[in-house]
Amino acid sequence: MSLPDARTAAADAGPGSGRERREAGPAQSVRQRDTAAAWGAPLLAAAAMPLLLGLATATAPEPVTLSLAGLALTWLALRTQRLRSAARIATRHRDNLARLAAPAVARLVAETDSVALRAGWEQEATVLFADIRGFTRLCETLAPGEVAAFLAEFRTRTARAIEAAGGLVDKFVGDEVMAVFGVPHAAPGDTDRAVAAARALAAAMTAWSGEREQAGLPPVRIGIGLHRGSVFIGTIGAERVEFTAVGDTVNVARRLEQMTRTLACDCIVSEAVVRDATSGEARIVAVRPVRGACAVLRLFAIRLAP
């Protein structure tokens, strides 16, 4: 056998022959590609889009680089659009809450975790109730639409006076308003702010009565009750929830407001309010049990006129 024939025979007999390598080449490429795909897919899913695009553009030809840059701009535009859409939805949600509740309540509900709101918390607060005197008799002379307009004007003026004094309007029920001072966080001076709100309410009703008298309409008088103590703050309800303050302190404040009709006072406050307030004149008007209260209370009248 000649030397060329020997070399040919040895090459054909060897384990790594060219034909076998050529036949094995496509299969090996497929296996390598499948392995790369199996490892590459999770990496692509986990990596940030800007990082991947940056790595690709650094090694790709110019036309591919331009295409990837366009893809990056499209991704950023879609991302910005989604963020703006989420911001619009959040703003609309807060606006809808503000239409159904006081602005401070809307902000508190929007910014507080729903679980914390439902669990609630207990704290000290000063509660104010105010009610229009003779409202039922007044409604007898008005059409339903006029009653609605009257209540809307009353609520606007009332909320403005309470919120300017630092209070939180808890709810309106007909011609009655409930407000709390020291929610969501108690602070020194909460009771003084409640007394200031009572005086601001009286001043607002006096100004409104002057406008009504010029139009030949009857004046508006209100009765106010104030009490201080522990209250529970949170959302109450299942399908329809309400953010509110509840407890014996709330019940007593409402009873004090109702007692202004029988004790001939515009504003009655409990001894807890008198002790916590730092200013204002108060005179004792009764020592009696209050319906809904756990003990006999000393009741005081405070002067609302400046």
Short mmCIF file of C-alpha atoms in Angstrom, two decimals:
data_model
loop_
_atom_site.label_atom_id
_atom_site.label_comp_id
_atom_site.label_asym_id
_atom_site.label_seq_id
_atom_site.Cartn_x
_atom_site.Cartn_y
_atom_site.Cartn_z
CA MET A 1 0.00 0.00 0.00
CA SER A 2 1.30 3.35 -0.94
CA LEU A 3 1.67 6.20 1.52
CA PRO A 4 -1.33 8.17 0.15
CA ASP A 5 -3.51 5.06 0.26
CA ALA A 6 -2.44 4.37 3.84
CA ARG A 7 -3.26 7.89 4.91
CA THR A 8 -6.68 7.63 3.24
CA ALA A 9 -7.44 4.31 4.92
CA ALA A 10 -6.36 5.62 8.30
CA ALA A 11 -8.51 8.68 7.92
CA ASP A 12 -11.55 6.60 6.97
CA ALA A 13 -10.97 4.12 9.81
CA GLY A 14 -10.49 6.80 12.53
CA PRO A 15 -13.31 7.64 15.05
CA GLY A 16 -13.46 11.27 14.00
CA SER A 17 -13.82 10.80 10.29
CA GLY A 18 -14.80 13.73 8.14
CA ARG A 19 -18.05 12.11 6.97
CA GLU A 20 -19.15 11.38 10.51
CA ARG A 21 -18.24 14.91 11.57
CA ARG A 22 -20.16 16.31 8.64
CA GLU A 23 -23.17 14.13 9.49
CA ALA A 24 -22.95 14.96 13.20
CA GLY A 25 -22.51 18.69 12.57
CA PRO A 26 -26.21 19.58 11.95
CA ALA A 27 -27.44 17.50 14.89
CA GLN A 28 -24.89 19.05 17.21
CA SER A 29 -25.89 22.53 16.03
CA VAL A 30 -29.54 21.76 16.74
CA ARG A 31 -28.66 20.53 20.24
CA GLN A 32 -26.60 23.63 20.91
CA ARG A 33 -29.40 25.87 19.66
CA ASP A 34 -32.00 24.11 21.82
CA THR A 35 -29.75 24.39 24.86
CA ALA A 36 -29.19 28.09 24.21
CA ALA A 37 -32.93 28.64 23.82
CA ALA A 38 -33.69 26.77 27.05
CA TRP A 39 -31.28 28.94 29.01
CA GLY A 40 -31.81 32.14 27.06
CA ALA A 41 -35.60 32.45 27.39
CA PRO A 42 -35.61 32.88 31.21
CA LEU A 43 -32.73 35.33 30.97
CA LEU A 44 -34.55 37.39 28.36
CA ALA A 45 -37.69 37.35 30.49
CA ALA A 46 -35.82 38.45 33.60
CA ALA A 47 -33.59 41.10 32.04
CA ALA A 48 -34.70 44.68 31.71
CA MET A 49 -35.56 45.82 28.19
CA PRO A 50 -33.17 48.81 28.15
CA LEU A 51 -30.24 46.58 29.21
CA LEU A 52 -30.92 44.01 26.49
CA LEU A 53 -31.29 46.66 23.83
CA GLY A 54 -28.08 48.32 24.93
CA LEU A 55 -26.16 45.05 24.73
CA ALA A 56 -27.64 44.28 21.32
CA THR A 57 -26.89 47.67 19.80
CA ALA A 58 -23.30 47.50 20.99
CA THR A 59 -22.60 44.41 18.85
CA ALA A 60 -25.10 44.67 15.97
CA PRO A 61 -24.57 46.23 12.52
CA GLU A 62 -25.81 49.78 11.96
CA PRO A 63 -29.20 48.88 10.34
CA VAL A 64 -29.96 46.49 13.18
CA THR A 65 -28.86 49.12 15.69
CA LEU A 66 -31.31 51.64 14.24
CA SER A 67 -34.11 49.10 14.39
CA LEU A 68 -33.34 48.27 18.02
CA ALA A 69 -33.21 51.98 18.88
CA GLY A 70 -36.67 52.39 17.39
CA LEU A 71 -37.89 49.40 19.43
CA ALA A 72 -36.44 50.97 22.59
CA LEU A 73 -38.23 54.26 21.90
CA THR A 74 -41.49 52.41 21.31
CA TRP A 75 -41.07 50.51 24.59
CA LEU A 76 -40.38 53.73 26.49
CA ALA A 77 -43.42 55.42 24.91
CA LEU A 78 -45.69 52.53 25.89
CA ARG A 79 -44.24 52.51 29.41
CA THR A 80 -44.84 56.26 29.79
CA GLN A 81 -48.38 55.89 28.47
CA ARG A 82 -49.16 53.17 31.02
CA LEU A 83 -47.79 55.30 33.87
CA ARG A 84 -49.84 58.30 32.78
CA SER A 85 -52.95 56.14 32.50
CA ALA A 86 -52.42 54.82 36.04
CA ALA A 87 -51.97 58.39 37.32
CA ARG A 88 -55.20 59.48 35.61
CA ILE A 89 -57.08 56.56 37.15
CA ALA A 90 -55.75 57.40 40.63
CA THR A 91 -56.69 61.07 40.20
CA ARG A 92 -60.18 60.17 39.01
CA HIS A 93 -60.57 57.81 41.98
CA ARG A 94 -59.64 60.60 44.43
CA ASP A 95 -61.98 63.04 42.67
CA ASN A 96 -64.87 60.59 42.90
CA LEU A 97 -64.17 60.07 46.60
CA ALA A 98 -64.07 63.83 47.14
CA ARG A 99 -67.55 64.14 45.64
CA LEU A 100 -68.93 61.59 48.08
CA ALA A 101 -66.99 62.58 51.20
CA ALA A 102 -65.07 65.45 52.68
CA PRO A 103 -61.76 66.15 50.87
CA ALA A 104 -59.77 65.21 53.96
CA VAL A 105 -61.64 61.89 54.22
CA ALA A 106 -61.07 61.25 50.50
CA ARG A 107 -57.33 61.83 50.91
CA LEU A 108 -57.18 59.65 54.01
CA VAL A 109 -59.04 56.79 52.33
CA ALA A 110 -56.97 57.06 49.15
CA GLU A 111 -53.62 57.16 50.98
CA THR A 112 -54.30 54.59 53.75
CA ASP A 113 -54.12 50.85 53.32
CA SER A 114 -57.61 49.31 53.10
CA VAL A 115 -56.71 46.64 55.66
CA ALA A 116 -55.68 49.29 58.19
CA LEU A 117 -58.86 51.27 57.53
CA ARG A 118 -61.03 48.21 58.07
CA ALA A 119 -59.15 47.25 61.24
CA GLY A 120 -59.53 50.83 62.51
CA TRP A 121 -57.99 52.35 65.59
CA GLU A 122 -59.05 53.98 68.85
CA GLN A 123 -57.96 57.46 69.92
CA GLU A 124 -58.99 60.63 71.74
CA ALA A 125 -60.96 63.17 69.72
CA THR A 126 -63.42 66.03 70.12
CA VAL A 127 -66.77 65.53 68.39
CA LEU A 128 -69.07 68.31 67.20
CA PHE A 129 -72.73 68.01 66.20
CA ALA A 130 -74.77 70.88 64.76
CA ASP A 131 -78.41 70.98 63.68
CA ILE A 132 -80.77 73.58 62.19
CA ARG A 133 -83.52 74.76 64.50
CA GLY A 134 -87.04 74.54 63.07
CA PHE A 135 -85.95 72.78 59.90
CA THR A 136 -89.13 70.67 59.62
CA ARG A 137 -91.31 73.75 59.90
CA LEU A 138 -89.15 75.53 57.33
CA CYS A 139 -89.53 72.67 54.84
CA GLU A 140 -93.32 72.96 54.99
CA THR A 141 -93.08 76.29 53.16
CA LEU A 142 -90.60 75.13 50.49
CA ALA A 143 -90.83 73.00 47.37
CA PRO A 144 -88.62 69.87 47.32
CA GLY A 145 -86.15 71.52 44.94
CA GLU A 146 -85.93 74.55 47.22
CA VAL A 147 -85.24 72.27 50.20
CA ALA A 148 -82.38 70.65 48.28
CA ALA A 149 -80.93 74.06 47.36
CA PHE A 150 -81.24 75.23 50.97
CA LEU A 151 -79.43 72.14 52.30
CA ALA A 152 -76.70 72.49 49.67
CA GLU A 153 -76.07 76.08 50.78
CA PHE A 154 -76.10 75.07 54.45
CA ARG A 155 -73.62 72.24 53.87
CA THR A 156 -71.28 74.41 51.84
CA ARG A 157 -71.11 77.09 54.53
CA THR A 158 -70.87 74.54 57.33
CA ALA A 159 -68.07 72.50 55.75
CA ARG A 160 -66.11 75.67 54.99
CA ALA A 161 -66.27 76.82 58.62
CA ILE A 162 -65.36 73.41 60.07
CA GLU A 163 -62.49 72.69 57.71
CA ALA A 164 -61.06 76.18 58.10
CA ALA A 165 -60.84 75.49 61.84
CA GLY A 166 -58.98 72.20 61.25
CA GLY A 167 -61.90 69.80 61.65
CA LEU A 168 -62.95 66.81 59.60
CA VAL A 169 -66.56 66.62 58.39
CA ASP A 170 -67.58 63.05 59.18
CA LYS A 171 -71.05 63.13 57.65
CA PHE A 172 -74.17 65.13 56.87
CA VAL A 173 -77.56 63.64 57.72
CA GLY A 174 -80.31 65.92 56.48
CA ASP A 175 -79.82 69.24 58.25
CA GLU A 176 -77.37 67.74 60.79
CA VAL A 177 -73.58 67.71 60.54
CA MET A 178 -71.05 65.67 62.50
CA ALA A 179 -67.40 66.70 62.64
CA VAL A 180 -64.37 65.36 64.49
CA PHE A 181 -61.21 67.13 65.60
CA GLY A 182 -57.97 65.20 66.04
CA VAL A 183 -58.51 62.69 63.21
CA PRO A 184 -56.55 60.92 61.85
CA HIS A 185 -53.94 62.05 64.40
CA ALA A 186 -54.65 63.65 67.76
CA ALA A 187 -52.75 66.84 68.54
CA PRO A 188 -52.68 69.48 71.26
CA GLY A 189 -55.34 72.10 70.67
CA ASP A 190 -57.93 69.80 69.08
CA THR A 191 -60.61 70.94 71.53
CA ASP A 192 -59.73 74.61 71.02
CA ARG A 193 -60.15 74.07 67.28
CA ALA A 194 -63.54 72.46 67.89
CA VAL A 195 -64.67 75.47 69.95
CA ALA A 196 -63.33 77.78 67.23
CA ALA A 197 -65.32 75.80 64.66
CA ALA A 198 -68.49 76.19 66.73
CA ARG A 199 -67.98 79.94 66.81
CA ALA A 200 -67.20 80.01 63.08
CA LEU A 201 -70.39 78.07 62.43
CA ALA A 202 -72.43 80.55 64.45
CA ALA A 203 -70.83 83.46 62.58
CA ALA A 204 -71.50 81.80 59.20
CA MET A 205 -75.17 81.30 60.07
CA THR A 206 -75.47 84.91 61.25
CA ALA A 207 -74.04 86.16 57.95
CA TRP A 208 -76.30 83.84 55.96
CA SER A 209 -79.33 84.94 57.97
CA GLY A 210 -78.53 88.56 57.12
CA GLU A 211 -78.50 87.70 53.41
CA ARG A 212 -81.77 85.79 53.73
CA GLU A 213 -83.51 88.56 55.62
CA GLN A 214 -82.67 91.01 52.84
CA ALA A 215 -84.44 88.61 50.47
CA GLY A 216 -87.45 88.35 52.79
CA LEU A 217 -86.54 84.85 54.02
CA PRO A 218 -86.46 83.59 57.62
CA PRO A 219 -83.10 83.46 59.47
CA VAL A 220 -81.17 80.25 60.17
CA ARG A 221 -80.38 79.22 63.74
CA ILE A 222 -78.42 76.16 64.82
CA GLY A 223 -77.74 74.22 68.00
CA ILE A 224 -74.27 72.78 68.68
CA GLY A 225 -73.04 70.02 71.02
CA LEU A 226 -69.40 69.23 71.87
CA HIS A 227 -67.93 66.27 73.74
CA ARG A 228 -64.43 64.84 74.07
CA GLY A 229 -63.36 61.26 74.69
CA SER A 230 -62.29 58.01 73.11
CA VAL A 231 -63.65 57.15 69.66
CA PHE A 232 -63.13 54.33 67.17
CA ILE A 233 -61.98 55.49 63.71
CA GLY A 234 -62.21 53.30 60.61
CA THR A 235 -64.41 51.94 57.85
CA ILE A 236 -67.64 50.19 58.77
CA GLY A 237 -69.72 47.96 56.52
CA ALA A 238 -69.40 45.01 54.17
CA GLU A 239 -70.34 45.79 50.55
CA ARG A 240 -71.06 49.48 51.17
CA VAL A 241 -68.50 50.89 53.58
CA GLU A 242 -68.42 54.20 55.42
CA PHE A 243 -65.47 55.93 57.02
CA THR A 244 -66.63 57.29 60.35
CA ALA A 245 -66.03 57.71 64.07
CA VAL A 246 -68.22 55.77 66.51
CA GLY A 247 -68.51 55.22 70.23
CA ASP A 248 -70.08 56.62 73.38
CA THR A 249 -68.34 59.96 72.83
CA VAL A 250 -70.19 60.41 69.52
CA ASN A 251 -73.54 59.52 71.08
CA VAL A 252 -73.09 62.01 73.93
CA ALA A 253 -72.10 64.83 71.57
CA ARG A 254 -75.30 64.29 69.60
CA ARG A 255 -77.42 64.24 72.77
CA LEU A 256 -75.84 67.51 73.90
CA GLU A 257 -76.75 69.12 70.58
CA GLN A 258 -80.35 67.93 71.02
CA MET A 259 -80.44 69.28 74.59
CA THR A 260 -79.81 72.84 73.35
CA ARG A 261 -83.52 72.95 72.50
CA THR A 262 -84.65 72.33 76.09
CA LEU A 263 -81.89 74.23 77.89
CA ALA A 264 -82.24 77.37 75.75
CA CYS A 265 -78.56 77.40 74.74
CA ASP A 266 -76.97 77.64 71.32
CA CYS A 267 -74.01 75.48 72.33
CA ILE A 268 -73.68 72.90 75.12
CA VAL A 269 -70.38 71.21 75.93
CA SER A 270 -69.32 68.54 78.38
CA GLU A 271 -66.95 69.02 81.29
CA ALA A 272 -64.31 67.08 79.31
CA VAL A 273 -64.38 69.84 76.69
CA VAL A 274 -64.14 72.60 79.32
CA ARG A 275 -61.16 70.90 80.98
CA ASP A 276 -59.29 70.39 77.71
CA ALA A 277 -59.95 73.82 76.21
CA THR A 278 -57.45 76.57 77.00
CA SER A 279 -59.70 79.55 76.34
CA GLY A 280 -63.33 80.52 76.23
CA GLU A 281 -66.03 81.40 78.71
CA ALA A 282 -68.24 78.57 80.01
CA ARG A 283 -71.04 78.51 82.55
CA ILE A 284 -72.64 75.44 84.05
CA VAL A 285 -76.24 74.93 82.97
CA ALA A 286 -77.13 71.44 84.26
CA VAL A 287 -75.94 68.39 86.17
CA ARG A 288 -77.88 65.44 84.85
CA PRO A 289 -77.56 62.10 83.11
CA VAL A 290 -77.41 62.27 79.36
CA ARG A 291 -79.31 59.67 77.37
CA GLY A 292 -76.72 57.31 75.92
CA ALA A 293 -74.04 58.29 78.44
CA CYS A 294 -72.60 56.02 81.11
CA ALA A 295 -72.53 58.62 83.93
CA VAL A 296 -74.04 61.86 85.19
CA LEU A 297 -72.41 64.79 83.45
CA ARG A 298 -71.91 68.43 84.28
CA LEU A 299 -73.03 70.40 81.24
CA PHE A 300 -71.77 73.84 80.27
CA ALA A 301 -72.85 76.52 77.84
CA ILE A 302 -70.21 78.46 75.94
CA ARG A 303 -70.67 81.85 74.34
CA LEU A 304 -70.44 81.73 70.57
CA ALA A 305 -70.65 85.44 69.82
CA PRO A 306 -67.24 87.16 69.58
#
